[in-house]
Every structure is written in C-alpha cells, then in structure tokens.
Amino acid sequence: MVMRFYGSAIHEEAWMQDHNAAAKRASTESALHAAADLDAAEIIVSTIGPCVILEGFVRQWGDSERALAIAEDVVGSGNVHCRLLVR
C-alpha cells in the first residue's frame, strides 16, 4: 500500500518549480564541470524563474563564451544570463 499526501495545487506547483530549478542548476553544473576544455571551478550557477545565471570567474574571454554555450545547450537559448568575469 502506497500512502499519498495531497497538498494544495499552489503547494504542488511551488514544489515543482523548486524541483525544476534545482534540476536545471544541477544539470548545468554537471555539464560545465564535464567539459574538458573549460575550468569551471569558479563558476557559480543559480536560477531565477526559468533562467540560469552564471556568475564567477573564468581564465579567458573564450571560457565565458564556452560556458554560455554549454549552459544554453542544457536549458535552451535565451534562458541563460552570463555574468562571468575574466580573471
């Protein structure tokens, strides 16, 4: 027997949004760290609504563009805001 707890529709929708945001963040972080041609050690990934935010530092300008492309591959073009700085 499986017990189910039913919450309000608002609660379930909020949970799904939080879950989706966490999944987007985790997937983006994994993709950035898996890229052999990018040092993502100082890149912080966060979410606001449907958007993923990349913040932190990269070694060169091309790394910023590469990180943006990787993140857009995960969450879709136009859903990534890149605030990476070159160190």
GROMACS .gro file of C-alpha atoms in nm:
model
   87
    1MET     CA    1   0.000   0.000   0.000
    2VAL     CA    2   0.138   0.338  -0.101
    3MET     CA    3   0.038   0.639   0.102
    4ARG     CA    4   0.000   0.966  -0.081
    5PHE     CA    5  -0.026   1.304   0.074
    6TYR     CA    6  -0.215   1.561  -0.122
    7GLY     CA    7  -0.135   1.925  -0.083
    8SER     CA    8  -0.294   2.224  -0.232
    9ALA     CA    9  -0.244   2.291  -0.602
   10ILE     CA   10  -0.044   2.602  -0.512
   11HIS     CA   11   0.189   2.399  -0.290
   12GLU     CA   12   0.242   2.133  -0.556
   13GLU     CA   13   0.310   2.396  -0.823
   14ALA     CA   14   0.564   2.570  -0.600
   15TRP     CA   15   0.732   2.237  -0.528
   16MET     CA   16   0.754   2.157  -0.899
   17GLN     CA   17   0.907   2.498  -0.974
   18ASP     CA   18   1.168   2.447  -0.699
   19HIS     CA   19   1.236   2.095  -0.825
   20ASN     CA   20   1.274   2.215  -1.184
   21ALA     CA   21   1.506   2.497  -1.074
   22ALA     CA   22   1.723   2.253  -0.877
   23ALA     CA   23   1.732   2.013  -1.172
   24LYS     CA   24   1.831   2.294  -1.413
   25ARG     CA   25   2.104   2.411  -1.178
   26ALA     CA   26   2.241   2.060  -1.120
   27SER     CA   27   2.233   1.969  -1.490
   28THR     CA   28   2.408   2.292  -1.587
   29GLU     CA   29   2.675   2.249  -1.318
   30SER     CA   30   2.737   1.891  -1.429
   31ALA     CA   31   2.771   1.991  -1.794
   32LEU     CA   32   3.012   2.275  -1.711
   33HIS     CA   33   3.233   2.052  -1.496
   34ALA     CA   34   3.227   1.772  -1.754
   35ALA     CA   35   3.363   1.996  -2.031
   36ALA     CA   36   3.729   1.906  -2.075
   37ASP     CA   37   3.811   2.240  -2.238
   38LEU     CA   38   3.671   2.456  -1.955
   39ASP     CA   39   3.784   2.519  -1.596
   40ALA     CA   40   3.451   2.565  -1.418
   41ALA     CA   41   3.590   2.563  -1.063
   42GLU     CA   42   3.499   2.927  -1.003
   43ILE     CA   43   3.163   2.932  -1.186
   44ILE     CA   44   2.854   2.961  -0.969
   45VAL     CA   45   2.523   2.850  -1.119
   46SER     CA   46   2.194   2.981  -0.982
   47THR     CA   47   1.839   3.011  -1.110
   48ILE     CA   48   1.576   3.282  -1.113
   49GLY     CA   49   1.246   3.168  -1.258
   50PRO     CA   50   1.310   2.994  -1.589
   51CYS     CA   51   1.658   3.144  -1.623
   52VAL     CA   52   2.000   3.012  -1.527
   53ILE     CA   53   2.256   3.266  -1.404
   54LEU     CA   54   2.631   3.207  -1.448
   55GLU     CA   55   2.848   3.411  -1.212
   56GLY     CA   56   3.208   3.396  -1.104
   57PHE     CA   57   3.541   3.391  -1.281
   58VAL     CA   58   3.700   3.230  -1.584
   59ARG     CA   59   4.058   3.244  -1.709
   60GLN     CA   60   3.994   3.398  -2.051
   61TRP     CA   61   3.717   3.552  -2.259
   62GLY     CA   62   3.666   3.237  -2.467
   63ASP     CA   63   3.588   3.042  -2.149
   64SER     CA   64   3.297   3.276  -2.078
   65GLU     CA   65   3.156   3.216  -2.426
   66ARG     CA   66   3.209   2.840  -2.391
   67ALA     CA   67   3.030   2.832  -2.052
   68LEU     CA   68   2.739   3.025  -2.200
   69ALA     CA   69   2.712   2.781  -2.492
   70ILE     CA   70   2.720   2.479  -2.259
   71ALA     CA   71   2.450   2.625  -2.034
   72GLU     CA   72   2.232   2.712  -2.335
   73ASP     CA   73   2.265   2.353  -2.458
   74VAL     CA   74   2.119   2.240  -2.125
   75VAL     CA   75   1.838   2.492  -2.065
   76GLY     CA   76   1.782   2.648  -2.405
   77SER     CA   77   1.898   2.955  -2.589
   78GLY     CA   78   1.783   3.278  -2.432
   79ASN     CA   79   1.742   3.126  -2.086
   80VAL     CA   80   2.096   3.195  -1.963
   81HIS     CA   81   2.236   3.518  -1.821
   82CYS     CA   82   2.615   3.521  -1.818
   83ARG     CA   83   2.782   3.741  -1.558
   84LEU     CA   84   3.123   3.576  -1.573
   85LEU     CA   85   3.433   3.789  -1.532
   86VAL     CA   86   3.774   3.720  -1.677
   87ARG     CA   87   4.037   3.691  -1.405
   0.00000   0.00000   0.00000
